Each structure stands twice: as structure tokens, then as C-alpha cells.
Short mmCIF file of C-alpha atoms (C1' of nucleotides) in Angstrom, two decimals:
data_model
loop_
_atom_site.label_atom_id
_atom_site.label_comp_id
_atom_site.label_asym_id
_atom_site.label_seq_id
_atom_site.Cartn_x
_atom_site.Cartn_y
_atom_site.Cartn_z
CA MET V 7 -16.09 -71.53 -19.60
CA ASP V 8 -15.11 -73.18 -16.54
CA TRP V 9 -17.05 -74.14 -13.62
CA GLN V 10 -16.49 -70.84 -11.76
CA GLY V 11 -17.15 -68.77 -14.72
CA ILE V 12 -20.71 -70.63 -15.10
CA ARG V 13 -21.25 -70.07 -11.47
CA ALA V 14 -20.45 -66.38 -12.07
CA GLU V 15 -22.69 -65.89 -14.98
CA VAL V 16 -25.82 -67.90 -13.21
CA LEU V 17 -25.27 -65.63 -10.23
CA ARG V 18 -25.26 -62.32 -12.48
CA ARG V 19 -28.63 -63.57 -13.96
CA ILE V 20 -30.04 -64.19 -10.65
CA GLU V 21 -28.96 -60.58 -9.32
CA ALA V 22 -30.15 -59.20 -12.39
CA ARG V 23 -33.49 -60.99 -12.20
CA ASP V 24 -33.23 -62.60 -15.60
CA TYR V 25 -33.94 -65.57 -13.45
CA PRO V 26 -36.36 -64.22 -11.14
CA PRO V 27 -37.13 -65.39 -7.31
CA GLY V 28 -39.36 -68.18 -7.32
CA GLY V 29 -38.27 -68.80 -11.02
CA SER V 30 -36.79 -71.95 -12.54
CA ILE V 31 -33.68 -71.86 -14.36
CA PRO V 32 -32.56 -74.04 -17.42
CA ASN V 33 -31.64 -77.83 -16.68
CA GLU V 34 -28.13 -78.73 -16.58
CA ALA V 35 -28.31 -80.26 -20.20
CA ASP V 36 -29.61 -77.02 -21.68
CA LEU V 37 -26.97 -74.77 -19.60
CA ALA V 38 -24.17 -77.25 -20.88
CA ALA V 39 -25.48 -76.71 -24.36
CA GLU V 40 -25.54 -72.65 -23.99
CA PHE V 41 -22.27 -72.76 -22.39
CA GLY V 42 -20.36 -75.13 -24.72
CA CYS V 43 -19.31 -77.68 -22.20
CA ALA V 44 -19.89 -80.66 -20.43
CA ARG V 45 -22.86 -81.44 -18.33
CA ALA V 46 -20.67 -82.16 -15.10
CA THR V 47 -19.23 -78.69 -15.48
CA VAL V 48 -22.66 -77.13 -15.21
CA ASN V 49 -23.41 -79.64 -12.41
CA ARG V 50 -20.27 -78.56 -10.28
CA ALA V 51 -21.28 -74.66 -10.66
CA LEU V 52 -24.74 -75.22 -9.53
CA ARG V 53 -23.91 -77.51 -6.83
CA GLU V 54 -21.87 -74.67 -5.35
CA LEU V 55 -24.85 -72.01 -5.97
CA ALA V 56 -26.93 -74.59 -4.25
CA ARG V 57 -24.54 -75.09 -1.36
CA ALA V 58 -24.60 -71.30 -0.88
CA GLY V 59 -28.30 -71.37 -0.46
CA ARG V 60 -28.78 -69.04 -3.81
CA ILE V 61 -30.57 -71.88 -5.85
CA GLU V 62 -32.66 -75.16 -4.92
CA ARG V 63 -32.34 -78.19 -6.57
CA ARG V 64 -34.69 -81.19 -6.62
CA ARG V 65 -34.88 -84.24 -9.13
CA LYS V 66 -37.34 -83.87 -11.67
CA ALA V 67 -38.79 -80.64 -10.39
CA GLY V 68 -35.58 -78.91 -11.49
CA THR V 69 -33.68 -75.91 -10.11
CA ARG V 70 -35.53 -72.76 -8.91
CA VAL V 71 -34.19 -69.56 -7.42
CA PRO V 72 -35.87 -69.45 -3.49
CA LEU V 73 -37.96 -66.77 -2.95
CA ALA V 74 -36.53 -66.57 0.40
CA PRO V 75 -32.66 -67.30 0.27
CA VAL V 76 -31.76 -69.46 3.75
CA ARG V 77 -28.89 -67.09 4.56
CA GLN V 78 -25.59 -69.05 5.70
CA ALA V 79 -22.84 -67.56 7.72
CA VAL V 80 -19.83 -69.61 7.48
CA LEU V 81 -17.58 -68.56 10.57
CA SER V 82 -13.80 -69.93 10.99
CA ILE V 83 -12.84 -70.58 14.43
CA PRO V 84 -9.26 -70.66 14.53
CA ILE V 85 -7.09 -71.94 17.23
CA ILE V 86 -7.33 -68.74 19.89
CA ARG V 87 -3.55 -68.55 19.87
CA HIS V 88 -3.62 -68.03 15.99
CA ASP V 89 -6.66 -65.59 16.30
CA ILE V 90 -4.85 -63.61 18.69
CA ALA V 91 -1.62 -63.55 16.50
CA ALA V 92 -3.50 -62.59 13.17
CA ARG V 93 -4.48 -59.42 15.05
CA GLY V 94 -0.89 -58.43 15.72
CA LEU V 95 -1.09 -59.20 19.19
CA ALA V 96 1.38 -61.32 21.20
CA PRO V 97 -0.32 -64.43 22.63
CA GLY V 98 -0.49 -65.61 25.98
CA TYR V 99 -2.14 -68.29 28.04
CA ARG V 100 -2.64 -68.31 32.07
CA LEU V 101 -4.11 -71.35 33.53
CA ILE V 102 -6.26 -70.39 36.29
CA SER V 103 -7.35 -73.50 37.89
CA ALA V 104 -7.62 -77.40 36.81
CA ALA V 105 -9.15 -79.94 38.88
CA LEU V 106 -11.97 -82.87 39.08
CA GLY V 107 -15.12 -81.29 39.72
CA ARG V 108 -18.88 -81.82 39.40
CA PRO V 109 -20.21 -80.09 36.51
CA ASP V 110 -24.04 -78.50 36.67
CA ALA V 111 -26.66 -80.45 34.72
CA ALA V 112 -26.57 -78.99 31.53
CA THR V 113 -22.96 -79.53 31.23
CA ARG V 114 -23.45 -83.38 32.34
CA ALA V 115 -26.05 -83.16 29.60
CA ALA V 116 -24.07 -82.03 26.73
CA LEU V 117 -21.38 -84.36 27.53
CA GLU V 118 -23.60 -87.07 27.88
CA ALA V 119 -22.25 -87.97 31.36
CA GLY V 120 -24.57 -89.77 33.14
CA ALA V 121 -25.90 -88.93 36.90
CA GLY V 122 -23.33 -92.01 38.17
CA PRO V 123 -20.32 -91.46 40.03
CA ALA V 124 -18.34 -90.78 37.00
CA ALA V 125 -20.46 -87.38 36.38
CA ALA V 126 -18.98 -86.23 39.57
CA HIS V 127 -15.22 -86.70 38.29
CA LEU V 128 -15.06 -84.31 35.16
CA TRP V 129 -11.95 -82.18 34.73
CA HIS V 130 -12.52 -78.58 34.84
CA VAL V 131 -10.17 -76.49 33.25
CA VAL V 132 -10.08 -72.59 33.34
CA GLY V 133 -7.68 -70.59 31.61
CA LEU V 134 -7.19 -66.89 30.22
CA HIS V 135 -5.92 -66.00 26.62
CA THR V 136 -4.26 -62.85 26.46
CA GLY V 137 -3.14 -60.75 23.87
CA ASP V 138 -0.14 -58.32 24.57
CA GLY V 139 -0.70 -59.26 27.88
CA ALA V 140 -4.60 -57.90 28.08
CA PRO V 141 -7.31 -60.33 28.80
CA PHE V 142 -8.66 -61.56 25.40
CA VAL V 143 -11.06 -64.66 26.00
CA LEU V 144 -11.56 -66.63 29.05
CA GLU V 145 -11.99 -70.39 28.25
CA ASP V 146 -14.01 -72.38 30.82
CA ARG V 147 -13.82 -76.35 29.85
CA TRP V 148 -15.21 -79.74 30.91
CA ILE V 149 -13.47 -82.66 29.93
CA ASN V 150 -14.91 -86.35 29.92
CA PRO V 151 -12.03 -88.29 31.23
CA GLU V 152 -13.31 -91.67 30.36
CA ALA V 153 -12.73 -90.13 26.69
CA VAL V 154 -9.18 -88.90 27.54
CA PRO V 155 -7.72 -91.35 30.03
CA ASP V 156 -4.14 -90.12 30.16
CA LEU V 157 -4.68 -86.56 31.28
CA GLY V 158 -3.59 -84.88 34.36
CA PRO V 159 -3.24 -81.27 35.93
CA GLU V 160 0.03 -81.32 34.13
CA SER V 161 -1.37 -81.51 30.75
CA PHE V 162 -2.57 -77.85 31.16
CA ALA V 163 0.37 -76.12 32.64
CA ALA V 164 2.03 -74.58 29.50
CA ILE V 165 -0.53 -74.48 26.63
CA SER V 166 -4.21 -74.26 26.43
CA ALA V 167 -6.31 -77.21 27.00
CA ASN V 168 -7.65 -77.04 23.41
CA GLU V 169 -4.11 -77.23 21.95
CA TRP V 170 -3.37 -80.34 24.35
CA LEU V 171 -6.56 -82.05 23.32
CA VAL V 172 -5.59 -81.40 19.52
CA ALA V 173 -2.67 -82.96 19.82
CA HIS V 174 -3.33 -85.96 21.97
CA ALA V 175 -6.99 -86.77 21.25
CA GLY V 176 -9.02 -87.41 18.02
CA PHE V 177 -11.10 -84.55 17.42
CA SER V 178 -14.53 -84.07 15.44
CA ALA V 179 -16.74 -81.22 14.68
CA GLY V 180 -19.70 -80.64 17.36
CA ARG V 181 -22.18 -78.34 17.87
CA ILE V 182 -21.02 -74.51 18.12
CA ALA V 183 -23.43 -71.80 19.63
CA PHE V 184 -23.21 -68.16 20.27
CA GLY V 185 -24.99 -66.65 23.12
CA ALA V 186 -24.72 -63.19 25.27
CA VAL V 187 -24.13 -63.24 28.83
CA SER V 188 -23.27 -60.95 31.77
CA ALA V 189 -19.96 -61.00 33.37
CA THR V 190 -19.91 -62.77 36.66
CA PRO V 191 -17.89 -60.98 39.43
CA ALA V 192 -15.24 -63.45 39.00
CA THR V 193 -15.16 -63.41 35.20
CA ALA V 194 -15.16 -59.53 35.43
CA ARG V 195 -12.30 -59.76 37.55
CA LEU V 196 -10.22 -62.10 35.21
CA LEU V 197 -11.20 -60.27 31.86
CA GLY V 198 -10.58 -56.77 33.73
CA CYS V 199 -13.93 -55.56 32.79
CA ALA V 200 -16.90 -54.04 34.56
CA PRO V 201 -19.15 -56.47 36.72
CA ALA V 202 -22.26 -57.48 34.47
CA ALA V 203 -20.56 -56.23 31.23
CA PRO V 204 -22.43 -58.00 28.16
CA LEU V 205 -20.00 -60.65 27.01
CA LEU V 206 -20.11 -62.77 23.82
CA ARG V 207 -20.11 -66.32 24.55
CA LEU V 208 -19.34 -69.30 22.35
CA THR V 209 -20.19 -72.75 23.46
CA ARG V 210 -18.40 -75.83 21.89
CA THR V 211 -19.21 -79.46 22.19
CA THR V 212 -16.47 -81.70 20.66
CA ARG V 213 -16.52 -85.39 19.78
CA SER V 214 -14.21 -87.93 19.00
CA GLY V 215 -16.21 -90.57 17.08
CA PRO V 216 -19.58 -90.91 18.72
CA ARG V 217 -18.44 -89.78 22.09
CA PRO V 218 -18.22 -86.08 23.67
CA VAL V 219 -14.77 -85.36 24.71
CA THR V 220 -15.39 -82.03 25.91
CA LEU V 221 -17.47 -78.75 26.40
CA VAL V 222 -15.97 -75.41 26.31
CA ARG V 223 -17.39 -72.02 26.97
CA LEU V 224 -15.49 -69.12 25.56
CA SER V 225 -16.35 -65.76 27.05
CA TYR V 226 -14.88 -63.14 24.89
CA ALA V 227 -13.65 -59.56 26.42
CA PRO V 228 -16.48 -56.80 25.87
CA GLY V 229 -16.62 -55.60 22.45
CA HIS V 230 -15.37 -58.62 20.55
CA GLU V 231 -17.04 -59.52 17.45
CA ILE V 232 -16.90 -62.73 15.42
CA ALA V 233 -17.53 -62.33 11.63
CA THR V 234 -17.79 -64.25 8.39
CA GLY V 235 -14.52 -64.18 6.43
CA PHE V 236 -15.90 -62.10 3.14
CA MET A 20 -17.19 -97.31 -3.17
CA ASP A 21 -18.93 -93.96 -3.69
CA TRP A 22 -17.42 -90.74 -2.72
CA GLN A 23 -19.21 -90.31 0.60
CA GLY A 24 -17.84 -93.70 1.44
CA ILE A 25 -14.39 -92.85 0.91
CA ARG A 26 -14.82 -89.71 2.80
CA ALA A 27 -16.18 -91.58 5.83
CA GLU A 28 -13.49 -93.96 5.46
CA VAL A 29 -10.52 -91.57 5.32
CA LEU A 30 -12.29 -89.29 7.97
CA ARG A 31 -12.19 -92.54 10.08
CA ARG A 32 -8.45 -92.85 9.61
CA ILE A 33 -7.97 -89.35 10.75
CA GLU A 34 -9.65 -90.01 13.78
CA ALA A 35 -8.01 -93.40 14.56
CA ARG A 36 -4.73 -91.78 14.05
CA ASP A 37 -3.69 -93.86 10.89
CA TYR A 38 -3.23 -90.40 9.37
CA PRO A 39 -1.93 -88.79 12.22
CA PRO A 40 -2.08 -84.99 12.88
CA GLY A 41 0.86 -83.46 10.71
CA GLY A 42 1.23 -86.39 8.60
CA SER A 43 0.48 -87.06 5.01
CA ILE A 44 -2.10 -89.29 3.41
CA PRO A 45 -1.69 -91.33 0.15
CA ASN A 46 -2.23 -89.21 -3.18
CA GLU A 47 -5.44 -89.44 -5.32
CA ALA A 48 -4.13 -91.94 -7.58
CA ASP A 49 -3.06 -94.39 -4.56
CA LEU A 50 -6.17 -94.06 -2.78
CA ALA A 51 -8.22 -94.67 -6.23
CA ALA A 52 -6.13 -97.55 -6.52
CA GLU A 53 -6.93 -98.61 -2.96
CA PHE A 54 -10.52 -98.23 -2.94
CA GLY A 55 -11.08 -99.53 -6.91
CA CYS A 56 -12.25 -96.48 -8.12
CA ALA A 57 -11.60 -93.45 -10.41
CA ARG A 58 -9.39 -90.74 -9.12
CA ALA A 59 -12.40 -88.03 -9.63
CA THR A 60 -14.43 -89.94 -6.98
CA VAL A 61 -11.37 -89.79 -4.51
CA ASN A 62 -10.92 -85.92 -5.65
CA ARG A 63 -14.44 -85.54 -4.67
CA ALA A 64 -14.34 -86.84 -1.24
CA LEU A 65 -11.08 -85.35 -0.42
CA ARG A 66 -12.24 -81.99 -1.67
CA GLU A 67 -15.03 -82.46 0.91
CA LEU A 68 -12.69 -83.14 3.57
CA ALA A 69 -10.81 -80.07 2.68
CA ARG A 70 -13.69 -77.80 2.73
CA ALA A 71 -14.71 -78.78 6.31
CA GLY A 72 -10.96 -78.06 7.21
CA ARG A 73 -9.84 -81.62 7.95
CA ILE A 74 -7.15 -81.94 5.66
CA GLU A 75 -5.17 -79.50 3.85
CA ARG A 76 -4.28 -80.06 0.38
CA ARG A 77 -1.77 -78.20 -1.80
CA ARG A 78 -0.44 -79.03 -5.42
CA LYS A 79 2.86 -81.35 -5.38
CA ALA A 80 2.99 -81.03 -1.75
CA GLY A 81 0.22 -83.46 -1.26
CA THR A 82 -2.72 -83.66 1.32
CA ARG A 83 -1.87 -83.33 4.92
CA VAL A 84 -3.78 -83.80 8.25
CA PRO A 85 -3.52 -80.24 9.78
CA LEU A 86 -2.20 -80.07 13.39
CA ALA A 87 -4.60 -77.07 14.25
CA PRO A 88 -7.59 -77.69 12.26
CA VAL A 89 -9.24 -74.60 11.48
CA ARG A 90 -12.88 -75.29 12.80
CA GLN A 91 -15.70 -73.98 10.72
CA ALA A 92 -19.28 -73.11 12.11
CA VAL A 93 -21.82 -73.04 9.44
CA LEU A 94 -24.97 -71.09 10.58
CA SER A 95 -28.32 -71.09 8.75
CA ILE A 96 -29.59 -67.71 9.32
CA PRO A 97 -33.34 -68.04 8.30
CA ILE A 98 -36.23 -65.68 7.26
CA ILE A 99 -36.98 -64.57 11.22
CA ARG A 100 -40.67 -65.29 10.52
CA HIS A 101 -39.61 -69.04 9.84
CA ASP A 102 -37.14 -69.22 12.63
CA ILE A 103 -40.06 -68.36 15.23
CA ALA A 104 -42.43 -70.59 13.33
CA ALA A 105 -39.90 -73.50 13.57
CA ARG A 106 -39.73 -73.14 17.50
CA GLY A 107 -43.47 -73.65 17.50
CA LEU A 108 -44.79 -69.87 17.74
CA ALA A 109 -46.76 -67.61 16.29
CA PRO A 110 -44.85 -65.04 14.54
CA GLY A 111 -45.93 -61.36 14.44
CA TYR A 112 -44.14 -58.19 13.45
CA ARG A 113 -44.78 -54.62 14.60
CA LEU A 114 -43.37 -51.64 12.86
CA ILE A 115 -41.69 -49.37 15.52
CA SER A 116 -40.77 -46.67 13.30
CA ALA A 117 -39.94 -45.91 9.40
CA ALA A 118 -38.35 -42.73 8.55
CA LEU A 119 -35.19 -41.19 6.69
CA GLY A 120 -32.73 -40.36 9.16
CA ARG A 121 -29.04 -39.61 9.43
CA PRO A 122 -26.92 -42.66 10.37
CA ASP A 123 -23.75 -42.28 12.46
CA ALA A 124 -20.44 -42.99 11.06
CA ALA A 125 -20.15 -46.54 11.73
CA THR A 126 -23.55 -47.18 9.70
CA ARG A 127 -22.41 -44.91 6.91
CA ALA A 128 -19.07 -46.68 6.65
CA ALA A 129 -20.82 -49.93 6.24
CA LEU A 130 -22.81 -48.81 3.63
CA GLU A 131 -20.51 -46.77 1.77
CA ALA A 132 -22.35 -43.56 1.95
CA GLY A 133 -20.28 -40.57 1.45
CA ALA A 134 -20.32 -37.34 3.81
CA GLY A 135 -22.61 -35.59 1.26
CA PRO A 136 -26.27 -34.88 1.43
CA ALA A 137 -27.11 -38.34 0.45
CA ALA A 138 -25.80 -39.61 3.56
CA ALA A 139 -28.04 -37.70 5.67
CA HIS A 140 -31.20 -39.19 4.08
CA LEU A 141 -31.11 -43.24 4.66
CA TRP A 142 -34.16 -44.96 5.43
CA HIS A 143 -34.04 -46.10 9.22
CA VAL A 144 -36.53 -48.81 9.98
CA VAL A 145 -37.27 -50.38 13.27
CA GLY A 146 -39.44 -53.35 13.82
CA LEU A 147 -40.16 -55.90 16.62
CA HIS A 148 -40.87 -59.62 15.70
CA THR A 149 -42.67 -61.45 18.20
CA GLY A 150 -43.53 -65.21 18.94
CA ASP A 151 -46.79 -65.99 20.36
CA GLY A 152 -46.88 -62.33 21.03
CA ALA A 153 -43.85 -62.14 23.23
CA PRO A 154 -40.75 -60.14 22.09
CA PHE A 155 -38.42 -62.53 19.98
CA VAL A 156 -35.82 -60.04 18.24
CA LEU A 157 -35.58 -56.12 17.72
CA GLU A 158 -34.62 -55.29 14.12
CA ASP A 159 -32.68 -52.10 13.51
CA ARG A 160 -32.28 -51.46 9.81
CA TRP A 161 -30.48 -48.78 7.69
CA ILE A 162 -31.20 -48.58 3.80
CA ASN A 163 -29.50 -46.89 1.10
CA PRO A 164 -32.18 -45.30 -0.72
CA GLU A 165 -30.29 -44.96 -4.04
CA ALA A 166 -29.99 -48.78 -4.02
CA VAL A 167 -33.70 -49.37 -3.81
CA PRO A 168 -35.49 -46.35 -5.49
CA ASP A 169 -39.04 -47.48 -5.10
CA LEU A 170 -39.21 -47.29 -1.39
CA GLY A 171 -41.31 -45.54 0.97
CA PRO A 172 -42.74 -46.00 4.44
CA GLU A 173 -45.87 -47.80 3.23
CA SER A 174 -43.26 -50.64 2.08
CA PHE A 175 -42.94 -51.57 5.98
CA ALA A 176 -46.71 -51.53 7.30
CA ALA A 177 -47.52 -54.90 7.07
CA ILE A 178 -44.17 -57.14 6.56
CA SER A 179 -40.83 -56.72 8.01
CA ALA A 180 -38.40 -54.89 5.95
CA ASN A 181 -36.43 -57.97 5.49
CA GLU A 182 -39.18 -59.46 3.55
CA TRP A 183 -39.72 -56.52 1.35
CA LEU A 184 -36.42 -56.16 0.52
CA VAL A 185 -36.09 -59.87 -0.45
CA ALA A 186 -38.79 -59.49 -2.54
CA HIS A 187 -38.22 -56.35 -4.25
CA ALA A 188 -34.25 -56.00 -4.78
CA GLY A 189 -31.56 -58.19 -5.65
CA PHE A 190 -29.72 -59.93 -2.65
CA SER A 191 -26.20 -60.95 -2.18
CA ALA A 192 -24.65 -62.34 0.95
CA GLY A 193 -22.67 -59.73 2.70
CA ARG A 194 -20.79 -59.62 6.17
CA ILE A 195 -22.35 -61.06 9.27
CA ALA A 196 -20.99 -60.44 12.75
CA PHE A 197 -21.89 -61.66 16.26
CA GLY A 198 -21.78 -59.54 19.20
CA ALA A 199 -22.92 -58.77 22.49
CA VAL A 200 -24.32 -55.42 23.87
CA SER A 201 -26.26 -54.22 26.69
CA ALA A 202 -29.94 -53.43 26.16
CA THR A 203 -30.46 -49.72 26.10
CA PRO A 204 -33.44 -48.49 28.07
CA ALA A 205 -35.52 -48.14 24.74
CA THR A 206 -34.39 -51.57 23.58
CA ALA A 207 -35.39 -52.98 27.18
CA ARG A 208 -38.47 -51.67 27.09
CA LEU A 209 -39.18 -53.09 23.61
CA LEU A 210 -37.87 -56.63 24.34
CA GLY A 211 -39.66 -56.35 27.88
CA CYS A 212 -36.09 -57.21 29.67
CA ALA A 213 -34.45 -55.63 32.29
CA PRO A 214 -32.17 -52.70 31.45
CA ALA A 215 -28.57 -53.38 30.48
CA ALA A 216 -29.61 -56.87 29.86
CA PRO A 217 -27.08 -58.92 27.92
CA LEU A 218 -28.22 -59.29 24.32
CA LEU A 219 -26.77 -61.33 21.55
CA ARG A 220 -26.42 -59.01 18.47
CA LEU A 221 -26.10 -60.18 14.75
CA THR A 222 -24.90 -57.57 12.34
CA ARG A 223 -25.58 -58.19 8.63
CA THR A 224 -24.55 -55.99 5.71
CA THR A 225 -26.41 -57.01 2.37
CA ARG A 226 -25.34 -55.94 -1.19
CA SER A 227 -27.04 -56.02 -4.51
CA GLY A 228 -24.24 -56.92 -6.71
CA PRO A 229 -21.34 -54.27 -5.60
CA ARG A 230 -23.59 -51.85 -4.02
CA PRO A 231 -24.33 -52.22 -0.11
CA VAL A 232 -28.12 -51.86 0.41
CA THR A 233 -28.75 -52.32 3.64
CA LEU A 234 -27.39 -52.96 7.19
CA VAL A 235 -29.38 -54.64 9.83
CA ARG A 236 -28.82 -54.82 13.71
CA LEU A 237 -31.01 -57.69 15.22
CA SER A 238 -30.97 -57.77 18.91
CA TYR A 239 -32.16 -61.25 20.36
CA ALA A 240 -34.26 -61.45 23.54
CA PRO A 241 -32.13 -62.26 26.49
CA GLY A 242 -31.20 -66.18 26.51
CA HIS A 243 -31.10 -66.47 22.84
CA GLU A 244 -28.84 -68.84 21.27
CA ILE A 245 -27.80 -69.19 17.66
CA ALA A 246 -26.44 -72.83 16.84
CA THR A 247 -25.01 -74.83 14.15
CA GLY A 248 -27.50 -77.24 12.93
CA PHE A 249 -25.30 -80.44 13.82
"C1'" DA W 30 12.00 -81.29 -13.86
"C1'" DA W 31 8.76 -83.79 -11.92
"C1'" DG W 32 4.93 -84.87 -8.99
"C1'" DT W 33 0.61 -83.48 -7.22
"C1'" DG W 34 -3.75 -81.64 -6.74
"C1'" DG W 35 -7.49 -78.98 -10.05
"C1'" DT W 36 -10.36 -79.39 -13.63
"C1'" DC W 37 -12.92 -80.66 -17.85
"C1'" DT W 38 -14.96 -84.19 -21.48
"C1'" DA W 39 -18.04 -87.65 -23.29
"C1'" DG W 40 -20.90 -90.94 -21.82
"C1'" DA W 41 -23.32 -94.10 -18.78
"C1'" DC W 42 -26.42 -95.49 -15.35
"C1'" DC W 43 -29.16 -94.52 -11.64
"C1'" DA W 44 -32.24 -92.46 -7.53
"C1'" DC W 45 -35.51 -89.64 -7.16
"C1'" DC W 46 -39.63 -87.29 -7.74
"C1'" DT W 47 -43.38 -85.18 -10.31
"C1'" DT W 48 -46.84 -85.69 -13.66
"C1'" DA M 11 -43.40 -93.02 -16.94
"C1'" DG M 12 -40.25 -89.88 -17.74
"C1'" DG M 13 -37.51 -85.88 -17.12
"C1'" DT M 14 -34.03 -84.00 -13.82
"C1'" DG M 15 -30.28 -84.07 -10.96
"C1'" DG M 16 -26.52 -87.17 -8.41
"C1'" DT M 17 -22.86 -89.73 -9.36
"C1'" DC M 18 -19.12 -92.75 -11.44
"C1'" DT M 19 -15.35 -93.74 -15.12
"C1'" DA M 20 -11.32 -93.54 -17.92
"C1'" DG M 21 -8.53 -90.66 -19.91
"C1'" DA M 22 -6.42 -86.03 -20.51
"C1'" DC M 23 -4.33 -81.74 -19.97
"C1'" DC M 24 -3.20 -78.09 -17.20
"C1'" DA M 25 -1.59 -74.99 -13.04
"C1'" DC M 26 0.99 -74.99 -9.22
"C1'" DT M 27 4.62 -75.87 -6.30
"C1'" DT M 28 8.36 -78.15 -4.47
"C1'" DT M 29 13.12 -80.24 -5.52
#
DNA sequence: AAGTGGTCTAGACCACCTT
DNA sequence: AGGTGGTCTAGACCACTTT
């Protein structure tokens, strides 16, 4: 039995309530003996189940089936252009504006830009991604120029700021949040939707090492959903 | 060097562009020799980086730093009551309605309920979660009674349907999707917000083994965000 | 055909936590 | 104090994919 087989069998027992919610499951050594394999193989299987939130493991206390499993949604956030292409549409990008500007307090805080003069000179780039010519998502981005020195308006002419940054700056994962907003008049005009239409908005902060580089707000066209990839 | 140290060092080299985007990194055997550890340890470190989307691995072709990393957002979806309590609010739940009803086509499809008579008799449960008495999220749920036989209106009197199902039915992960909707008049009244306010909506389908059990739509109060736990 | 990652083993030591 | 999971090792074989 390989580790994926053991994972499947243990999961089956959990769902069949052989291992009931709140109960313990045998320790690794016992399971290894039952399945006739090495303990490391059982460990691998149980580690994956723990990562998925289906079991809880603590040294000495053993492994338990949680009463209230913490559900986890793993969302893949692809490059927007690929996302559009994957839906069978022809991706396009149109730069709306790119200039140095003064961000609001929330943006400054997210980018850890101080209140000093530097905070008055963040790059502000707005662009529209399209699929088959129709608006797909509006990208509103602030960039900390201290973190990306060799950056100018010409950087954003052809491709999206996201791809430029991926290609020219070191990227780390950051915080991603989902919310809902009303389309402002300007946003509605760009997305071609009714004013005040409800829009799914994704906010992402990206770091290069310890330093925040960019904050992007993506406002998706009405009706758009982002789902787990099951 | 343990596997987490190796992971950190390789990540550092990626972000420092020692391993540039689009380039290859040494194979496991070479890295093991460099770090003076077993290949299995390097494997563990690289496996975690691959799962995070920071490297791409293919047999024979080796390991590469992707030009366009697929970003992943891991969202934890806790029990709503715990979510409310974690914000320092007193959680509450009020049942709005619980009855057998006929779902619309989209709901039937998600629950794989046919067009036959059974589809006309799904449980429909609506409840409001509150924090310190203020509306937090509206829960609109359909349940396939074939999958949960011992279910009646009394099941939902005290606790939320979600917790009842967690306690009484086998649960598997399902599909989770985020979208934005306008508050309907009825929803606005329950959430105490303006009609047509933009609401973040989470839709979750849950299965017990191969069979869909329940479809829940959570409409969060205006301004609510769901974020990764970084 | 050959190189690379994927996995398994048998054993060992350790960190952590409950008792 | 002792049990449990977390990790590492050295070696081996296999699966996959490119050459």
C-alpha cells in the first residue's frame, strides 16, 4: 500500500465514521503494522490529511478526527492573461493610466510607505484586461518605486504591470483578500456595466523579501466567480 | 541543514535571482551534496516549494523556476460561530425559516437532484448569524434529504444547520466559490443594510462520499472581507 | 537509453506534550 | 517519564519523460 492508498483508506474510515468525529485514530506505528508498510509511509499519508484539515495531530496526544473541521479553500490565482485564455477568449490589455500619485491612507499602510515625501510618489497604474474585446477585470495598482527603481511609464505600455513585475522584480506571496464593492461611475464605464453594480474585488499585496512592492485591486466584471479547482 | 532550512535557502536564491525565472535549479542529488544531507531531505524541501507554486518539477526535465508563478491563496473557512468569536463578538444564530421546498435549476444541478419528484422536496433552511446582535452573515442552505434521512425542522432550532450537519453527517470537501451580489430587499432587511448593497457571497457544495449533501450560500454583511492567513 | 523526480524501507534520534 | 509525531539517513527501485 502506497501513501496515497493509505490516505484514501483512512479518509474512507473517517467518512464511514469508523473513526468518528472527536475520536482518535491508531498511532503511526500501529497503522504501519496494519498496512504492512514503513512508518514513514503512514506519516506521509497522515501529514497530507492533516494539511487538508481532516485530522489533527499533536505529539503525545495522538491523532484525532476534528469535531469541526476547518475547511480550507485552495484558490489558484493565475496570470490574468492565462485565466482569460483558459476560458477560450482572446486576452487583451489596455493601459488606462500610469503616473506618480499620492495614495490614500489604506494603500500607504498596506505598502508600509511612511507619511514622508516618498509616500507622495507611488506609481499608480490602471489597466483593463479584456476577453474577446469585452471587459474582464479592471486592475488598479500601486507600486512602491523604492522597491522597483528601474520603472517608468513605458514599462506598462504593452503588457500588464503584473507581468512586468513578475519579469523584473523578485516576487513573494503576500496577502490576498476577497470582498465586494459597488462599481463607481468610472469603473462602471470601463467595465461596461451598470453604475453601482456589485463587483467581486480581489486585493493582493506582494512582497519582495521583507519589503512590500505592490498593492493591486482587481475588480471583476459582474457575475464573475473565483472557485476552488476541484 | 533540515528541510525547512533548505526550503528557505532555495527560496532566497530564487528571490535573489541566483535561480532566475525560467531557469533550472540543480537536481536533488547535487543539492543534497551541497547541503550535506540526504536526497530525501532535499526532496521534501523542493516538494513544498512546488506545492506553493514557486518551482515546477518534471521527471527527467528537472526543476525550473516558473516565469509566471501560479499564485495560490489558501483560505481557511472556519465554523462561522468561531469566526465571529475570533473577532471578539458574541456569536448568535437565528433561524429564519426551515421547510421543504423546490429549488431553482442551478441549485438542483449543484446537488445533482433530478427533475423527478424528489427534487421538489429539498430542505431549505435560512438563518442569520449575528455578532453582538448585529447581522454578520446570512446563510441560505439547501439540503438533499436523501443524503440525510433523519432530518427535520427541529434539527435547526437551536444551532446552525452547518453545525448540525457536521455533527450528524459525514462531510467531505466540496467546491467553494466567491462572487458578489446585490442585496435583495429581503436580504437587505435581514442584514440591516441598504437594498442593492454589494455583498460578498460564498457558495459551498459539500459531499458525503460521492453524493452531494448540501449547498449553502453565505451572504456577508457589507464590507466583509475573507483573506488568507498570512 | 538515460537522467530525473517520486516513493518506499528500516532504523534512528529528537522535540514536544500529556500524564 | 514515557508515548507520540517530526524528521533525517543511506540505500534502493520505480515511473516518467526527454533525448
